[in-house]
mmCIF file of C-alpha atoms in Angstrom:
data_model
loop_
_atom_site.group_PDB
_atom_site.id
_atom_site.type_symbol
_atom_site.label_atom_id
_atom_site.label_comp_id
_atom_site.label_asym_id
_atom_site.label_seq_id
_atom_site.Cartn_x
_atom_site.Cartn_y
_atom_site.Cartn_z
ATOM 1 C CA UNK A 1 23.258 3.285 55.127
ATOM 2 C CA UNK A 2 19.727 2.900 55.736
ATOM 3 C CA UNK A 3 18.220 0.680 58.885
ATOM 4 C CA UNK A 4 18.004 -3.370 57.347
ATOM 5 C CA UNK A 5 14.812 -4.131 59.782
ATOM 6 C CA UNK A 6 12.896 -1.017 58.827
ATOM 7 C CA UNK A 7 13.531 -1.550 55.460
ATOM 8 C CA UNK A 8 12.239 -5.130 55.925
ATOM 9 C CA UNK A 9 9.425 -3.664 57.196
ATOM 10 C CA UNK A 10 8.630 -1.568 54.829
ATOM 11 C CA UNK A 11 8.967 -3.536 51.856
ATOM 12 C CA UNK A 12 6.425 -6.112 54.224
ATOM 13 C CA UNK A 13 3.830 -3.125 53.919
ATOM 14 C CA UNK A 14 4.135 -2.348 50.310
ATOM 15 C CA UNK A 15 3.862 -5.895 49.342
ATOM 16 C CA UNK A 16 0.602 -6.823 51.846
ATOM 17 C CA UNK A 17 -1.100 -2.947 50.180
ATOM 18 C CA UNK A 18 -0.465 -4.705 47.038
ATOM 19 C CA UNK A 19 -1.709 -8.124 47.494
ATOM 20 C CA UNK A 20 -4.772 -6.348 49.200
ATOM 21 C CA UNK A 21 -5.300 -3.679 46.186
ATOM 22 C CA UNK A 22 -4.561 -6.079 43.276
ATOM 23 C CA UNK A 23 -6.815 -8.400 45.452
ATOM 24 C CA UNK A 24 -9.808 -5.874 45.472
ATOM 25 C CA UNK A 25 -9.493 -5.505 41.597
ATOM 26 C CA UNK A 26 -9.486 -9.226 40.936
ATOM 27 C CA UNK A 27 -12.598 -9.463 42.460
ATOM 28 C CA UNK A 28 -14.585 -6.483 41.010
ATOM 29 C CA UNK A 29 -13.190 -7.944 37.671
ATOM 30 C CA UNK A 30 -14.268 -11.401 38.146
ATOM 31 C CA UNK A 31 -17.681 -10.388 39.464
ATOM 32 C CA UNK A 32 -17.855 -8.004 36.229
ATOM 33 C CA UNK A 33 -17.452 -10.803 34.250
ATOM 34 C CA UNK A 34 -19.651 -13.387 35.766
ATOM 35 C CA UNK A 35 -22.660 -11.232 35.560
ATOM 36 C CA UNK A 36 -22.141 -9.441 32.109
ATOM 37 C CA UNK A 37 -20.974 -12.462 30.540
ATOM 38 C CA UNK A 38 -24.469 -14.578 31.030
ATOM 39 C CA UNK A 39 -26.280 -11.137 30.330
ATOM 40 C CA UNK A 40 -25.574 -10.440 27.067
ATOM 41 C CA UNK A 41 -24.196 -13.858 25.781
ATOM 42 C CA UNK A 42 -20.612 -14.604 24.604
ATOM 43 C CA UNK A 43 -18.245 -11.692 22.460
ATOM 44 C CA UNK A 44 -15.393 -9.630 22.176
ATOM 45 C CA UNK A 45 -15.929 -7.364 25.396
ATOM 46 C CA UNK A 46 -16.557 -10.700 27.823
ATOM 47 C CA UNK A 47 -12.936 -12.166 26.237
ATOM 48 C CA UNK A 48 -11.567 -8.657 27.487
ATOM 49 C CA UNK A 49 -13.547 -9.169 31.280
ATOM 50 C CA UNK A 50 -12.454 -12.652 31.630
ATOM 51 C CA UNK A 51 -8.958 -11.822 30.352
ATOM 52 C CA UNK A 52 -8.852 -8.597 32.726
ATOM 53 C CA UNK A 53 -10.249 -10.755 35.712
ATOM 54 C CA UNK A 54 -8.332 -13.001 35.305
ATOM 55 C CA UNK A 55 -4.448 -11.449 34.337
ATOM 56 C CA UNK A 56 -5.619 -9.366 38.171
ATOM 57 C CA UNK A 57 -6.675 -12.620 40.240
ATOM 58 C CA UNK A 58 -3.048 -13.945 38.675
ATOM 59 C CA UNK A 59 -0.955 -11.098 39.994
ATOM 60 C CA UNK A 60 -3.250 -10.955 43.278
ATOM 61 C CA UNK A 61 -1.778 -14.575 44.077
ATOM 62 C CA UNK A 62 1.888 -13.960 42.796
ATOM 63 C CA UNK A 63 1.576 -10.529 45.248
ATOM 64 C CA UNK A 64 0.441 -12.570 48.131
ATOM 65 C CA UNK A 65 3.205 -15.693 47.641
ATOM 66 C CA UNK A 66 5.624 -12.692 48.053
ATOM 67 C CA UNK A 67 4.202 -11.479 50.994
ATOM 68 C CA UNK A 68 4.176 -15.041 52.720
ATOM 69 C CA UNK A 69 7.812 -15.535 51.466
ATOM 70 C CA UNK A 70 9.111 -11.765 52.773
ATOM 71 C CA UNK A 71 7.254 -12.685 55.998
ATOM 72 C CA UNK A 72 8.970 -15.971 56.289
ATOM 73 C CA UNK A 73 12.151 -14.269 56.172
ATOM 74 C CA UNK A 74 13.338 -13.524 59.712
ATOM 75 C CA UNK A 75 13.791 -9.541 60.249
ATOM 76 C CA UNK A 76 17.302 -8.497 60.745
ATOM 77 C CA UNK A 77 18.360 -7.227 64.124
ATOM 78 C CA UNK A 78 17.541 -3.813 65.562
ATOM 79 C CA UNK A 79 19.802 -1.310 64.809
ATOM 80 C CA UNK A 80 22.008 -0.083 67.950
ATOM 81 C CA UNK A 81 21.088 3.719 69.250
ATOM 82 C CA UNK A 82 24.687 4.523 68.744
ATOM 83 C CA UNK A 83 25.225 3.144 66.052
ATOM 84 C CA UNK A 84 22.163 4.358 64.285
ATOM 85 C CA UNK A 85 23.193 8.225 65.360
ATOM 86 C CA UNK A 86 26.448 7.738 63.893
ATOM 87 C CA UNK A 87 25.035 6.102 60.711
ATOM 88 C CA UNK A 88 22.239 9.247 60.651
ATOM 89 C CA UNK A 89 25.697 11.855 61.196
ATOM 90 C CA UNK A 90 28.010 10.683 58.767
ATOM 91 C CA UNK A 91 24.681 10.626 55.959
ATOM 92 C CA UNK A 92 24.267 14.517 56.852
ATOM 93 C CA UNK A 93 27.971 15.470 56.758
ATOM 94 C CA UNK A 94 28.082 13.705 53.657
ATOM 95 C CA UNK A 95 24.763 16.044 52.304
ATOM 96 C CA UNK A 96 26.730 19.053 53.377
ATOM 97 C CA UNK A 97 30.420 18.083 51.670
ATOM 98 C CA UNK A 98 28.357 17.891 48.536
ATOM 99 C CA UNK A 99 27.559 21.758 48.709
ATOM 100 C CA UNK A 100 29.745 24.227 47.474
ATOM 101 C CA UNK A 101 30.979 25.598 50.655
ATOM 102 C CA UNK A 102 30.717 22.537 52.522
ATOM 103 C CA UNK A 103 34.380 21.194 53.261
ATOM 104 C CA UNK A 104 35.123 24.638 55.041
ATOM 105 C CA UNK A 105 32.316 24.815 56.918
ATOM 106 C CA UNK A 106 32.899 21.422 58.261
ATOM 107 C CA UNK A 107 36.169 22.183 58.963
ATOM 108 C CA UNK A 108 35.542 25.421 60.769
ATOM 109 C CA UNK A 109 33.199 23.522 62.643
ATOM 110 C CA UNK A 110 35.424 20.673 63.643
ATOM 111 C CA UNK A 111 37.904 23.654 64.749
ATOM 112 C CA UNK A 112 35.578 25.414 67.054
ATOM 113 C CA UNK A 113 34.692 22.079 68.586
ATOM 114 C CA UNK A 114 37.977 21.341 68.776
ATOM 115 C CA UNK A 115 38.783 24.388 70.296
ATOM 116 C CA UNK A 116 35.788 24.266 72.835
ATOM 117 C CA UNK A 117 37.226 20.785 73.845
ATOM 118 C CA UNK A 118 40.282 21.941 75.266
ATOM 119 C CA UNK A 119 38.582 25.150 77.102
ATOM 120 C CA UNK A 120 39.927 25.760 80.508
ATOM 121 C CA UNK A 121 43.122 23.717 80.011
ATOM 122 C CA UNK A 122 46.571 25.226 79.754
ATOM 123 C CA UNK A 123 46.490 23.931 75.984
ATOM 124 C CA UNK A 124 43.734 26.164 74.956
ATOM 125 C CA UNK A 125 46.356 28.630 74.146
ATOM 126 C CA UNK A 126 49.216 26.575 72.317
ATOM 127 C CA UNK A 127 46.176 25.460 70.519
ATOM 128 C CA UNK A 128 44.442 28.660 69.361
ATOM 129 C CA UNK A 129 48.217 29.465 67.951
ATOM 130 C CA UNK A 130 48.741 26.459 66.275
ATOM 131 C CA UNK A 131 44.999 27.207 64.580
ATOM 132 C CA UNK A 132 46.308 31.238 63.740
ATOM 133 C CA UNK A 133 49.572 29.790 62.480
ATOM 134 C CA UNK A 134 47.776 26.278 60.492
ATOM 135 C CA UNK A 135 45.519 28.700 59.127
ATOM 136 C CA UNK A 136 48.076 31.268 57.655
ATOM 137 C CA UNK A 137 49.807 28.289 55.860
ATOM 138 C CA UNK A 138 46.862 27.247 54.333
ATOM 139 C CA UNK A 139 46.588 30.238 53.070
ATOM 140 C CA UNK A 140 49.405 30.385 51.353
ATOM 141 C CA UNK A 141 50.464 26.372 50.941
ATOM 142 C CA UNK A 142 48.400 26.765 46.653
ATOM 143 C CA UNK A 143 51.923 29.208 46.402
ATOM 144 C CA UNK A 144 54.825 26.822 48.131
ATOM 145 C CA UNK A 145 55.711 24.682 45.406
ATOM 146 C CA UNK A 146 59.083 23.904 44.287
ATOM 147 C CA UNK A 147 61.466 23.848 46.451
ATOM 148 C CA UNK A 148 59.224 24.580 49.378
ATOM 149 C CA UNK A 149 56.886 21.589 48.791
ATOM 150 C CA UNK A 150 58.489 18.906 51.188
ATOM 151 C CA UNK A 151 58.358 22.173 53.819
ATOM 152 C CA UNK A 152 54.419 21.873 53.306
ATOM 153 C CA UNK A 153 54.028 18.169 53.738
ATOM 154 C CA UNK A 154 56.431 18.393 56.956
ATOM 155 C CA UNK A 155 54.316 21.053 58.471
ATOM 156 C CA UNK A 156 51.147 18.710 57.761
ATOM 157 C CA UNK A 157 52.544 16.333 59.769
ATOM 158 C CA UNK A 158 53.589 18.125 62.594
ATOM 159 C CA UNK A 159 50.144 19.624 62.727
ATOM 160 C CA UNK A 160 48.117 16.625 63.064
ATOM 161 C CA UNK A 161 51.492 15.673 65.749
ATOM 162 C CA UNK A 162 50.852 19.283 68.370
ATOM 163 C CA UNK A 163 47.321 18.734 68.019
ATOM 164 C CA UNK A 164 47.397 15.293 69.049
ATOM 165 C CA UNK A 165 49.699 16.416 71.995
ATOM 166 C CA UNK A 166 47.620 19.546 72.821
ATOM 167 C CA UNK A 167 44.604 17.172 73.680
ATOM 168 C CA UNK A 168 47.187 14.919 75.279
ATOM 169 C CA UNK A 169 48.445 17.852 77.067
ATOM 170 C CA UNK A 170 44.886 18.915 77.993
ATOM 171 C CA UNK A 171 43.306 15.170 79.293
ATOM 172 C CA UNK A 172 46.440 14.886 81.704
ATOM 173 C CA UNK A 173 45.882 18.407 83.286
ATOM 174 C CA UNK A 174 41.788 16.854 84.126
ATOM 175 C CA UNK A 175 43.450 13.629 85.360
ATOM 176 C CA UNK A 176 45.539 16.115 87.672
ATOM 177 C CA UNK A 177 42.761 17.686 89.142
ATOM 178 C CA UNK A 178 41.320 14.196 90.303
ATOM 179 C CA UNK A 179 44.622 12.539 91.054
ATOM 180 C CA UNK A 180 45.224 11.683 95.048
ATOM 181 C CA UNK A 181 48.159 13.135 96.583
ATOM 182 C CA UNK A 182 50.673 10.831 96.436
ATOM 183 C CA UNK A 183 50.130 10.554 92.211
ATOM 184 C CA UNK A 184 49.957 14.173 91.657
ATOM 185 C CA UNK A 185 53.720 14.812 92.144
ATOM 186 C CA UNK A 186 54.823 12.257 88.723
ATOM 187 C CA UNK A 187 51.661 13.522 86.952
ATOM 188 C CA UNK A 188 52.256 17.285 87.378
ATOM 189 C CA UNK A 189 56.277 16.555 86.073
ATOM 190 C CA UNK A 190 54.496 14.827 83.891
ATOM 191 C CA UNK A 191 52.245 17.518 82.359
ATOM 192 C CA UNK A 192 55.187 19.869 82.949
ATOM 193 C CA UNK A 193 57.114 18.109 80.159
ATOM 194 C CA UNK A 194 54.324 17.472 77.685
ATOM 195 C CA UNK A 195 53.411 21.220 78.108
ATOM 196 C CA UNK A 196 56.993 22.212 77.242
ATOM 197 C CA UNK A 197 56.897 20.252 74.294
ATOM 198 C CA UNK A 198 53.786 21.457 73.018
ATOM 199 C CA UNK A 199 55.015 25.236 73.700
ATOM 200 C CA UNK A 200 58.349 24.523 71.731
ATOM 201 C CA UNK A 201 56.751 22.679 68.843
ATOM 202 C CA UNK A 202 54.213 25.743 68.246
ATOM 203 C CA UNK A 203 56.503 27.722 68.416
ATOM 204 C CA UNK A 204 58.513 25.863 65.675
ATOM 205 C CA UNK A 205 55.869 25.909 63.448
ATOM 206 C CA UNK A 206 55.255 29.320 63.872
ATOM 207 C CA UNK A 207 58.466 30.486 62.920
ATOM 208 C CA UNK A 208 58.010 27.782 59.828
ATOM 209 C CA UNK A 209 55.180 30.033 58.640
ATOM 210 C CA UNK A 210 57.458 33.128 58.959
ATOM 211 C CA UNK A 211 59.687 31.692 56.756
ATOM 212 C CA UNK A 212 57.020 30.355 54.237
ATOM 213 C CA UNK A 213 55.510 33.863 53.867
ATOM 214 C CA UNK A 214 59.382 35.203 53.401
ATOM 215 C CA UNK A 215 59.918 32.269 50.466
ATOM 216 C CA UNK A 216 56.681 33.948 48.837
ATOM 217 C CA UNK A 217 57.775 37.201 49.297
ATOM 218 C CA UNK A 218 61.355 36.411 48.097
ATOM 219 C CA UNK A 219 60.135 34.615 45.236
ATOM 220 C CA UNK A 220 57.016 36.603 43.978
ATOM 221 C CA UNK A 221 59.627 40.150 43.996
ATOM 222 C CA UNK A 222 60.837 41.244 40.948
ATOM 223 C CA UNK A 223 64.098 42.391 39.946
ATOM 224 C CA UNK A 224 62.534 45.232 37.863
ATOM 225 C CA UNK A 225 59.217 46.688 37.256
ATOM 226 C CA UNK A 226 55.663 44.376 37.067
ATOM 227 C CA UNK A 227 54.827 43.564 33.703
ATOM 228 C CA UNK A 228 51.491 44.683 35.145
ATOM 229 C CA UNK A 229 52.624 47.722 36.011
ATOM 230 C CA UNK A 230 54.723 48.678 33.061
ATOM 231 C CA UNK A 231 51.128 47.937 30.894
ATOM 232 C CA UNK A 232 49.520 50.384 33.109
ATOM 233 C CA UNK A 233 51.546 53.062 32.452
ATOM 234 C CA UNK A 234 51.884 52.778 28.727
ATOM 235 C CA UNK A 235 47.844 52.561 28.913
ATOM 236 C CA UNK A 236 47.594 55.587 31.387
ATOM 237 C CA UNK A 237 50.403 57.577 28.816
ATOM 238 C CA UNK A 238 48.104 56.261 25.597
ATOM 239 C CA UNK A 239 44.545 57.753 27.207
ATOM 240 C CA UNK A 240 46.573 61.303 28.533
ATOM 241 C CA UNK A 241 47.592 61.788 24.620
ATOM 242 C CA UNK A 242 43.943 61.020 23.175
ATOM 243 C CA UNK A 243 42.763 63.463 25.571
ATOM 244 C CA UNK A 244 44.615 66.281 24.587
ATOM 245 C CA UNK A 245 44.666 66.061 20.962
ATOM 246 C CA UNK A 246 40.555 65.778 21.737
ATOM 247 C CA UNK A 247 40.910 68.862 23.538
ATOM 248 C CA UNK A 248 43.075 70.669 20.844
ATOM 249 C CA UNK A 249 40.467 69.866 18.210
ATOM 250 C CA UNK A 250 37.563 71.218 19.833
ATOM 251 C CA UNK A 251 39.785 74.118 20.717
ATOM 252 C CA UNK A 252 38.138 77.508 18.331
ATOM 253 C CA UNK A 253 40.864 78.745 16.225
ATOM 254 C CA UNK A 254 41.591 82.489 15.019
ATOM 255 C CA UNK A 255 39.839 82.671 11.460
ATOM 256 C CA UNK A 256 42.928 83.524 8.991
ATOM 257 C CA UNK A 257 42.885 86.863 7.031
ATOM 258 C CA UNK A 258 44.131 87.024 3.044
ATOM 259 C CA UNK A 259 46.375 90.136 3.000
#
């Protein structure tokens, strides 16, 4: 969304160039046709300079009563420096989702910042599993269908629920570090327990993925031979034929003798 006051005063410019432009042109016209119109007497070409003149000192005047009413108009409110930045970030990340590879490279980017927010915390490493093991499922999450769909949508939401506790996790361990003596004893139990859960709950997932990639693998084996495959070697039997009756024809033959 654009900034309201410098659009105000921007459309104040255009309007007070045109009042000044159209204003310019009303006047050569008019003096045009005030001095070839008692030179050479009354016809066709002074009706077109007085009707020129005067259809430009017309507009000249409607282009100024806009300007005075626009400038009337009080100018909205400056725009807030935050709130301007975030207005200016969300119109780029919109330019870039419109690209073909834009979603993933905004989400890799939101991971590594992610990521970099959490360095130096004892989350950092639940979290760079939880990425390994959310990225493996999305791998394969266009496969899980059937049976395995309400798997998927569980494992969404307990994704967006460890990485919620990893930063958790990681903003109590800074509030340790600063914490006087006699609150670092509940905060450090504190951490203790959160870190626990976030080291169970990856691992969890993790061994969700496990099974995931076993449904696929489960599911995608055959009982007997690929279709695929089967083609392959009827084609592979087909060419190995053509070739050797090729051969056998361009073989020389013995000429045979009449007895």
């Amino acid at each position: 969304m654009a900034d309201e006051r410098a659009r105000h005063f921007r459309r104040l410019r255009r309007l007070r160039r045109s009042a000044r432009r159209w204003s310019v042109l009303a006047g050569g016209l008019g003096g045009a046709a005030a001095v070839l119109t008692p030179y050479a007497g009354l016809g066709l070409p002074d009706a077109v300079w007085a009707g020129a003149a005067g259809s430009a000192i017309a507009v000249a005047a409607w282009r100024w009563a806009d300007l005075r009413a626009l400038a009337a108009v009080p100018a909205p409110p400056a725009l807030d420096p935050a709130e301007a930045a975030a207005r200016s970030r969300a119109r780029l990340v919109a330019a870039v989702e419109r690209l073909p590879v834009g979603p993933g490279v905004l989400a890799e980017v939101r991971r590594v910042r992610s990521r970099l927010a959490l360095r130096g915390t004892g989350a950092a490493q639940a979290w760079a599993r939880l990425d390994r093991a959310s990225l493996t499922l999305a791998g394969m999450a266009g496969r899980l269908d059937g049976l395995a769909e309400p798997a998927v949508r569980e494992a969404d939401e307990a994704d967006r629920s460890l990485r919620e506790l990893a930063a958790r996790v990681a903003s109590v361990e800074r509030a340790l570090r600063l914490a006087p003596a006699e609150a670092r004893a509940a905060l450090t139990e504190a951490h203790g327990a959160l870190a626990a859960q976030l080291d169970s709950g990856v691992a969890a997932y993790e061994r969700l993925v496990v099974a995931a990639a076993g449904y696929l693998a489960e599911d995608a084996r055959p009982t007997t031979e690929h279709p695929a495959a089967a083609r392959l070697t009827e084609a592979t039997d087909l060419l190995h034929g053509v070739a050797s009756a090729l051969a056998e024809l361009r073989t020389p033959h013995a000429p045979l003798h009449t007895p």
